Amino acid sequence: MDNLKQVKHLYARAGFGADFAQLHNQRNWSAKKTLKKLFKESEEVQPLAAITENLDLRQLRKDAAEGERKAIQELRNQQERALNAAWMKQMSTTNAQLREKMTLFWHNHFACNIGNYYFQQQLNNVQRMHALGNFKTLLIAVSQSAAMLNFLNNQQNSKAHPNENFARELMELFTLGRGNYTEQDVKESARAFTGWAHNGKSGEFVFKAGNHDDLPKTFMGQTGNFNGENIIDIILANKQTAKYISTKLYRYFVNETPDETHVNQMADVFYKAGYELKPVLEFVFTANWFYEDKNVGNLIKSPVELLVDITRRFHVSYDNPDVLLQFQRTLGQVLFRPPNVAGWPGGRNWIDSSSLMYRIKIPSTILNAGIIDFAGKATPEDEAYLASQRKQQFNVIKRVQANADWNKFLEGIPLKAQREQVAAYLLEPPLNARIVAEVNKAADIKTMVIQLVSTPEYQLC
């Protein structure tokens, strides 16, 4: 693979893509030099600050009027829209692509859905802060966040009534993977995490010593007066954790079908580096196998990645950013609303008979400012919402407009660029005879581009 194709592939996976001008300017760069630039641009952390108030219905007095509860619920709905829009905008405009791409990875790895967007923003910023740092530091910070303490019930975990929910998911989903621990390990681990809580309003972590079980515990063959951090240390000492995380990173960045040899190499690097993330990411993105043909254009973009890709590439602005939230609902991935603790299954699960049509239609709809039909793939809890939107569709169409900056998009394309060059820039999979025929018969470049983003190939990265 030549340098230009390597650079393009790296931006597609380690970020959300590069524009034509950027690729043209870096056409002779090595993958190593490009990766160094991606890390450099991601050094700065820009936390989201869309939510400034904790609106928690549970903090209302018991005799609060129904109207007061409804008013707060509506404010929380506004917070959801604001937080979603803030992160979509950040992913679509930031130079720190690698940090945001990894934040999206951790958002699904540490899936959390509690409806409290003040706490959700805190958790998202924790994931962003440590996205490229040390996994142990990230794991502890996530485990001590108010969002996760609430979601997995550790706020109610006390020595008198141990709650095993967090302890189980810590091992099954966050570190070791199913089958690499026992039920007794879950019980003993839960005892170690008793007393981990937050203070309520601000979400600050607190250790409630009176709720902590300080008696000896036997966990994974070791006995001691363990606390939560001791349990995490024992889990990380088990190399299976490095392999489990490496496998998920491989699926996210390389191929849905893990290569055992490559995953083991990643786990070795990760484990020996003390769970620092930068070395394992550098190993992947500079490995020859990362750029092999079988690993190019083979991953299906998640709905969020698809929307961010279009918005970044065509410099799209939205008169009403809520349209992006509605697109997410339609396609089955709403930020901060994973379906369960395991997160979105991803991969081929993004595509089914209902969603494929909408995925192919949405890019041209955005670029042509066309009619937006909010339907398609939705969770049961979203069906009522979508039904109400369809009833108001005429007003929604009048209210929501997407504006692509075609001049900015086209100015990055050299005047002498061949149509097939433009097509190769837009599509990650290699061009086939059908695509070549379509691009050569299109009336103009703009028409050709809209046709290309409406192909199944554009769904791949």
Short mmCIF file of C-alpha atoms in Angstrom, two decimals, residues 93-459:
data_model
loop_
_atom_site.label_atom_id
_atom_site.label_comp_id
_atom_site.label_asym_id
_atom_site.label_seq_id
_atom_site.Cartn_x
_atom_site.Cartn_y
_atom_site.Cartn_z
CA THR A 93 -15.01 19.95 14.34
CA THR A 94 -12.11 19.07 16.64
CA ASN A 95 -8.54 18.49 15.52
CA ALA A 96 -8.20 16.02 18.42
CA GLN A 97 -9.71 13.24 16.32
CA LEU A 98 -7.86 10.37 17.96
CA ARG A 99 -8.92 11.45 21.47
CA GLU A 100 -12.57 11.75 20.44
CA LYS A 101 -12.46 8.44 18.56
CA MET A 102 -11.12 6.72 21.68
CA THR A 103 -13.68 8.53 23.85
CA LEU A 104 -16.35 7.02 21.60
CA PHE A 105 -14.76 3.60 22.13
CA TRP A 106 -14.81 3.98 25.93
CA HIS A 107 -18.36 5.36 25.76
CA ASN A 108 -19.46 1.96 24.48
CA HIS A 109 -17.03 -0.11 26.56
CA PHE A 110 -18.21 1.52 29.79
CA ALA A 111 -21.83 1.72 28.62
CA CYS A 112 -24.00 3.75 30.98
CA ASN A 113 -27.60 4.97 30.69
CA ILE A 114 -29.09 6.69 33.73
CA GLY A 115 -30.99 9.67 32.35
CA ASN A 116 -29.03 12.09 34.56
CA TYR A 117 -27.13 14.15 32.02
CA TYR A 118 -25.08 16.07 34.57
CA PHE A 119 -23.56 12.77 35.70
CA GLN A 120 -23.41 11.47 32.13
CA GLN A 121 -21.37 14.51 31.11
CA GLN A 122 -19.02 13.93 34.05
CA LEU A 123 -18.46 10.33 32.95
CA ASN A 124 -17.93 11.35 29.34
CA ASN A 125 -15.31 13.88 30.40
CA VAL A 126 -13.58 11.23 32.55
CA GLN A 127 -13.40 8.99 29.49
CA ARG A 128 -12.10 11.86 27.38
CA MET A 129 -9.48 12.88 29.95
CA HIS A 130 -8.02 9.37 30.17
CA ALA A 131 -8.90 8.17 26.65
CA LEU A 132 -5.24 7.93 25.61
CA GLY A 133 -3.69 7.51 29.05
CA ASN A 134 -3.50 4.64 31.51
CA PHE A 135 -6.26 2.04 31.58
CA LYS A 136 -6.02 1.50 35.34
CA THR A 137 -6.42 5.22 35.99
CA LEU A 138 -9.38 5.31 33.61
CA LEU A 139 -10.96 2.21 35.16
CA ILE A 140 -10.78 3.59 38.69
CA ALA A 141 -12.09 7.00 37.62
CA VAL A 142 -15.02 5.42 35.76
CA SER A 143 -15.76 3.09 38.70
CA GLN A 144 -15.85 6.07 41.06
CA SER A 145 -18.01 8.25 38.82
CA ALA A 146 -21.51 9.07 40.01
CA ALA A 147 -22.98 7.84 36.72
CA MET A 148 -21.49 4.35 37.02
CA LEU A 149 -22.07 4.11 40.78
CA ASN A 150 -25.75 4.79 40.11
CA PHE A 151 -26.09 2.70 36.96
CA LEU A 152 -24.59 -0.46 38.47
CA ASN A 153 -26.06 0.07 41.93
CA ASN A 154 -22.83 0.38 43.88
CA GLN A 155 -24.35 3.41 45.59
CA GLN A 156 -26.49 0.82 47.45
CA ASN A 157 -23.65 -1.63 48.06
CA SER A 158 -23.06 -1.95 51.83
CA LYS A 159 -21.64 -4.57 54.14
CA ALA A 160 -25.13 -5.33 55.49
CA HIS A 161 -26.57 -5.87 52.00
CA PRO A 162 -23.85 -6.48 49.37
CA ASN A 163 -24.91 -5.65 45.81
CA GLU A 164 -23.07 -7.72 43.17
CA ASN A 165 -24.08 -5.77 40.08
CA PHE A 166 -20.97 -3.59 39.70
CA ALA A 167 -18.56 -6.37 40.73
CA ARG A 168 -20.00 -8.67 38.06
CA GLU A 169 -19.90 -6.16 35.21
CA LEU A 170 -16.42 -5.01 36.24
CA MET A 171 -15.12 -8.48 35.40
CA GLU A 172 -17.51 -9.58 32.67
CA LEU A 173 -17.63 -6.42 30.55
CA PHE A 174 -14.87 -4.05 31.66
CA THR A 175 -11.81 -6.26 32.20
CA LEU A 176 -11.62 -10.07 32.08
CA GLY A 177 -14.56 -11.19 29.98
CA ARG A 178 -17.10 -13.89 30.71
CA GLY A 179 -15.75 -17.26 31.86
CA ASN A 180 -12.59 -15.90 33.47
CA TYR A 181 -13.88 -15.60 37.04
CA THR A 182 -16.16 -17.51 39.41
CA GLU A 183 -19.40 -16.63 41.16
CA GLN A 184 -17.47 -16.65 44.42
CA ASP A 185 -15.10 -14.06 42.94
CA VAL A 186 -18.14 -11.87 42.22
CA LYS A 187 -19.39 -12.16 45.80
CA GLU A 188 -16.00 -11.43 47.36
CA SER A 189 -15.36 -8.55 44.96
CA ALA A 190 -18.73 -6.99 45.81
CA ARG A 191 -17.73 -6.98 49.49
CA ALA A 192 -14.52 -5.14 48.61
CA PHE A 193 -16.44 -2.36 46.84
CA THR A 194 -18.83 -1.72 49.73
CA GLY A 195 -18.71 1.89 50.82
CA TRP A 196 -17.91 3.28 47.33
CA ALA A 197 -20.47 6.03 46.76
CA HIS A 198 -20.94 9.67 45.71
CA ASN A 199 -22.23 12.67 47.58
CA GLY A 200 -25.37 13.20 45.50
CA LYS A 201 -25.66 16.71 44.09
CA SER A 202 -22.15 17.28 42.74
CA GLY A 203 -21.41 13.60 42.05
CA GLU A 204 -18.10 13.73 43.93
CA PHE A 205 -16.79 10.30 44.97
CA VAL A 206 -16.90 9.49 48.70
CA PHE A 207 -15.81 6.44 50.65
CA LYS A 208 -18.27 5.58 53.38
CA ALA A 209 -16.14 3.68 55.86
CA GLY A 210 -19.15 2.68 57.94
CA ASN A 211 -20.64 0.81 54.96
CA HIS A 212 -17.40 -0.97 54.05
CA ASP A 213 -16.86 -4.65 54.81
CA ASP A 214 -13.36 -4.68 56.31
CA LEU A 215 -13.22 -8.44 56.96
CA PRO A 216 -10.84 -10.71 54.97
CA LYS A 217 -11.90 -11.71 51.47
CA THR A 218 -10.65 -14.44 49.12
CA PHE A 219 -10.55 -13.26 45.52
CA MET A 220 -8.99 -15.19 42.62
CA GLY A 221 -6.96 -17.35 44.96
CA GLN A 222 -5.67 -14.49 47.10
CA THR A 223 -6.83 -13.65 50.61
CA GLY A 224 -6.62 -10.30 52.35
CA ASN A 225 -8.55 -7.36 53.70
CA PHE A 226 -9.15 -6.14 50.16
CA ASN A 227 -10.74 -2.87 49.13
CA GLY A 228 -11.92 -1.89 45.66
CA GLU A 229 -8.55 -0.74 44.36
CA ASN A 230 -6.93 -3.99 45.59
CA ILE A 231 -9.46 -5.93 43.52
CA ILE A 232 -8.67 -3.85 40.45
CA ASP A 233 -4.95 -4.47 40.97
CA ILE A 234 -5.51 -8.24 41.10
CA ILE A 235 -7.65 -8.11 37.96
CA LEU A 236 -5.04 -6.12 36.05
CA ALA A 237 -2.27 -8.45 37.17
CA ASN A 238 -4.12 -11.13 35.19
CA LYS A 239 -2.93 -10.81 31.58
CA GLN A 240 -6.37 -11.91 30.41
CA THR A 241 -7.46 -8.31 31.01
CA ALA A 242 -4.86 -7.04 28.53
CA LYS A 243 -6.03 -9.61 26.00
CA TYR A 244 -9.71 -8.77 26.52
CA ILE A 245 -9.16 -5.03 25.97
CA SER A 246 -6.82 -5.70 23.04
CA THR A 247 -9.47 -7.87 21.39
CA LYS A 248 -12.04 -5.09 21.66
CA LEU A 249 -9.56 -2.54 20.31
CA TYR A 250 -8.78 -4.87 17.40
CA ARG A 251 -12.48 -5.20 16.56
CA TYR A 252 -12.92 -1.44 16.76
CA PHE A 253 -9.88 -0.36 14.76
CA VAL A 254 -8.86 -3.31 12.57
CA ASN A 255 -11.31 -6.10 11.81
CA GLU A 256 -14.45 -7.60 13.30
CA THR A 257 -12.78 -11.02 13.13
CA PRO A 258 -9.81 -10.94 15.53
CA ASP A 259 -6.49 -12.40 14.43
CA GLU A 260 -5.27 -14.37 17.44
CA THR A 261 -1.58 -13.73 16.72
CA HIS A 262 -2.04 -9.99 16.34
CA VAL A 263 -4.26 -9.72 19.41
CA ASN A 264 -1.68 -11.59 21.50
CA GLN A 265 1.03 -9.22 20.25
CA MET A 266 -1.14 -6.26 21.25
CA ALA A 267 -1.77 -7.79 24.68
CA ASP A 268 1.97 -8.26 25.21
CA VAL A 269 2.64 -4.60 24.42
CA PHE A 270 -0.27 -3.41 26.55
CA TYR A 271 0.61 -5.57 29.55
CA LYS A 272 4.34 -4.79 29.49
CA ALA A 273 3.55 -1.06 29.23
CA GLY A 274 1.61 -1.22 32.50
CA TYR A 275 -1.68 -0.71 30.64
CA GLU A 276 -0.60 2.54 29.02
CA LEU A 277 -2.77 2.97 25.93
CA LYS A 278 -0.45 4.97 23.70
CA PRO A 279 2.08 2.14 23.16
CA VAL A 280 -0.56 -0.39 22.11
CA LEU A 281 -2.24 2.12 19.77
CA GLU A 282 1.13 3.00 18.23
CA PHE A 283 1.81 -0.70 17.78
CA VAL A 284 -1.47 -1.24 15.93
CA PHE A 285 -1.33 1.85 13.72
CA THR A 286 2.26 1.21 12.60
CA ALA A 287 1.89 -2.56 12.08
CA ASN A 288 2.12 -3.78 8.50
CA TRP A 289 -0.97 -5.97 9.00
CA PHE A 290 -3.10 -2.93 9.88
CA TYR A 291 -2.72 -1.78 6.26
CA GLU A 292 -3.33 -5.13 4.58
CA ASP A 293 -6.13 -5.18 2.01
CA LYS A 294 -8.30 -7.45 4.17
CA ASN A 295 -8.34 -4.75 6.86
CA VAL A 296 -9.25 -1.83 4.58
CA GLY A 297 -12.85 -0.82 3.91
CA ASN A 298 -14.14 -3.79 5.89
CA LEU A 299 -15.73 -2.11 8.93
CA ILE A 300 -19.28 -0.73 8.95
CA LYS A 301 -19.42 2.83 10.24
CA SER A 302 -21.55 3.17 13.34
CA PRO A 303 -24.46 5.63 12.94
CA VAL A 304 -22.55 8.24 14.93
CA GLU A 305 -19.38 7.73 12.87
CA LEU A 306 -21.42 8.02 9.66
CA LEU A 307 -23.04 11.29 10.75
CA VAL A 308 -19.76 12.75 12.01
CA ASP A 309 -18.02 11.71 8.78
CA ILE A 310 -20.59 13.54 6.63
CA THR A 311 -20.63 16.61 8.86
CA ARG A 312 -16.83 16.92 8.93
CA ARG A 313 -16.20 16.10 5.29
CA PHE A 314 -18.80 18.50 3.88
CA HIS A 315 -18.56 21.17 6.60
CA VAL A 316 -22.27 20.81 7.36
CA SER A 317 -24.07 23.17 9.72
CA TYR A 318 -27.52 22.46 11.13
CA ASP A 319 -30.10 25.18 11.76
CA ASN A 320 -31.57 22.81 14.35
CA PRO A 321 -28.95 20.40 15.77
CA ASP A 322 -31.80 18.21 17.10
CA VAL A 323 -31.92 16.68 13.64
CA LEU A 324 -28.74 14.76 14.48
CA LEU A 325 -30.37 13.28 17.57
CA GLN A 326 -33.35 12.27 15.46
CA PHE A 327 -31.06 10.64 12.90
CA GLN A 328 -29.40 8.72 15.74
CA ARG A 329 -32.79 7.48 16.93
CA THR A 330 -33.68 6.41 13.41
CA LEU A 331 -30.44 4.49 12.92
CA GLY A 332 -30.35 2.86 16.36
CA GLN A 333 -27.47 4.60 18.17
CA VAL A 334 -28.24 7.52 20.47
CA LEU A 335 -25.26 8.89 22.36
CA PHE A 336 -25.63 8.49 26.15
CA ARG A 337 -28.45 5.99 25.57
CA PRO A 338 -26.87 2.54 25.05
CA PRO A 339 -29.43 -0.29 24.95
CA ASN A 340 -27.97 -2.06 28.01
CA VAL A 341 -24.82 -2.45 30.10
CA ALA A 342 -23.12 -4.36 27.27
CA GLY A 343 -23.46 -1.37 24.96
CA TRP A 344 -24.23 -1.46 21.24
CA PRO A 345 -23.20 -4.77 19.63
CA GLY A 346 -21.93 -2.91 16.54
CA GLY A 347 -20.46 -4.40 13.38
CA ARG A 348 -22.97 -6.09 11.13
CA ASN A 349 -25.65 -5.43 13.73
CA TRP A 350 -25.79 -1.84 12.48
CA ILE A 351 -27.29 -3.07 9.22
CA ASP A 352 -30.69 -4.68 8.77
CA SER A 353 -33.52 -4.43 6.23
CA SER A 354 -34.96 -1.27 7.80
CA SER A 355 -31.79 0.60 8.64
CA LEU A 356 -29.83 0.06 5.39
CA MET A 357 -32.29 2.07 3.32
CA TYR A 358 -32.09 4.98 5.74
CA ARG A 359 -28.30 4.78 6.04
CA ILE A 360 -27.98 5.08 2.26
CA LYS A 361 -30.61 7.83 2.05
CA ILE A 362 -29.40 10.08 4.88
CA PRO A 363 -26.12 11.35 3.30
CA SER A 364 -27.88 12.61 0.16
CA THR A 365 -30.72 13.99 2.28
CA ILE A 366 -28.27 16.09 4.27
CA LEU A 367 -26.32 17.25 1.23
CA ASN A 368 -29.43 18.06 -0.81
CA ALA A 369 -31.33 19.59 2.13
CA GLY A 370 -34.02 17.06 1.27
CA ILE A 371 -37.06 15.75 3.09
CA ILE A 372 -36.15 14.11 6.38
CA ASP A 373 -38.25 11.03 7.13
CA PHE A 374 -37.71 10.15 10.79
CA ALA A 375 -38.45 6.45 10.90
CA GLY A 376 -36.58 3.18 10.72
CA LYS A 377 -34.60 1.32 13.35
CA ALA A 378 -35.64 2.33 16.87
CA THR A 379 -35.76 0.84 20.32
CA PRO A 380 -39.25 0.24 21.75
CA GLU A 381 -38.90 3.19 24.12
CA ASP A 382 -38.20 5.47 21.15
CA GLU A 383 -41.17 4.34 19.03
CA ALA A 384 -43.62 6.77 20.67
CA TYR A 385 -41.13 9.59 20.18
CA LEU A 386 -40.70 8.78 16.50
CA ALA A 387 -44.47 8.48 16.01
CA SER A 388 -44.95 11.96 17.45
CA GLN A 389 -42.20 13.30 15.17
CA ARG A 390 -43.86 11.77 12.10
CA LYS A 391 -47.14 13.48 13.03
CA GLN A 392 -45.27 16.78 13.15
CA GLN A 393 -43.12 15.97 10.14
CA PHE A 394 -44.21 18.94 8.03
CA ASN A 395 -43.19 21.32 10.80
CA VAL A 396 -39.97 19.39 11.44
CA ILE A 397 -39.00 19.66 7.77
CA LYS A 398 -39.67 23.40 7.80
CA ARG A 399 -37.72 23.80 11.02
CA VAL A 400 -34.68 21.61 10.29
CA GLN A 401 -32.23 22.37 7.51
CA ALA A 402 -28.76 20.95 6.91
CA ASN A 403 -26.38 23.26 5.07
CA ALA A 404 -23.33 21.74 3.41
CA ASP A 405 -20.53 24.13 2.49
CA TRP A 406 -19.93 22.89 -1.04
CA ASN A 407 -17.50 25.68 -1.85
CA LYS A 408 -15.25 24.68 1.05
CA PHE A 409 -15.52 21.01 0.10
CA LEU A 410 -14.75 21.61 -3.59
CA GLU A 411 -11.92 24.08 -3.01
CA GLY A 412 -9.88 21.30 -1.46
CA ILE A 413 -10.03 19.32 -4.70
CA PRO A 414 -7.37 20.29 -7.28
CA LEU A 415 -8.82 21.48 -10.60
CA LYS A 416 -6.94 18.77 -12.48
CA ALA A 417 -8.06 15.97 -10.17
CA GLN A 418 -9.60 13.08 -12.05
CA ARG A 419 -13.08 11.93 -11.10
CA GLU A 420 -11.74 8.57 -10.05
CA GLN A 421 -9.33 10.33 -7.68
CA VAL A 422 -12.25 12.08 -6.01
CA ALA A 423 -14.16 8.80 -5.80
CA ALA A 424 -11.15 7.06 -4.26
CA TYR A 425 -10.92 9.83 -1.69
CA LEU A 426 -14.58 9.49 -0.69
CA LEU A 427 -14.74 5.71 -0.55
CA GLU A 428 -12.56 3.53 1.64
CA PRO A 429 -13.05 0.23 -0.27
CA PRO A 430 -11.19 -0.03 -3.62
CA LEU A 431 -13.17 1.27 -6.60
CA ASN A 432 -14.98 -1.38 -8.61
CA ALA A 433 -16.22 -1.32 -12.21
CA ARG A 434 -19.74 -0.24 -11.22
CA ILE A 435 -18.46 2.76 -9.26
CA VAL A 436 -16.07 3.81 -12.04
CA ALA A 437 -18.91 3.67 -14.59
CA GLU A 438 -21.17 5.78 -12.36
CA VAL A 439 -18.60 8.50 -11.68
CA ASN A 440 -17.74 8.88 -15.35
CA LYS A 441 -21.33 9.34 -16.47
CA ALA A 442 -22.35 11.82 -13.74
CA ALA A 443 -23.33 15.27 -15.02
CA ASP A 444 -20.93 17.15 -12.71
CA ILE A 445 -18.71 16.70 -9.66
CA LYS A 446 -21.43 17.60 -7.17
CA THR A 447 -23.87 15.11 -8.67
CA MET A 448 -21.15 12.49 -8.71
CA VAL A 449 -20.30 13.10 -5.06
CA ILE A 450 -23.93 12.80 -3.96
CA GLN A 451 -24.23 9.54 -5.91
CA LEU A 452 -21.09 8.20 -4.25
CA VAL A 453 -22.20 8.97 -0.70
CA SER A 454 -25.45 7.16 -1.50
CA THR A 455 -23.70 3.87 -2.24
CA PRO A 456 -23.31 0.90 0.11
CA GLU A 457 -19.54 1.38 -0.15
CA TYR A 458 -19.80 4.72 1.67
CA GLN A 459 -21.11 2.85 4.69
#
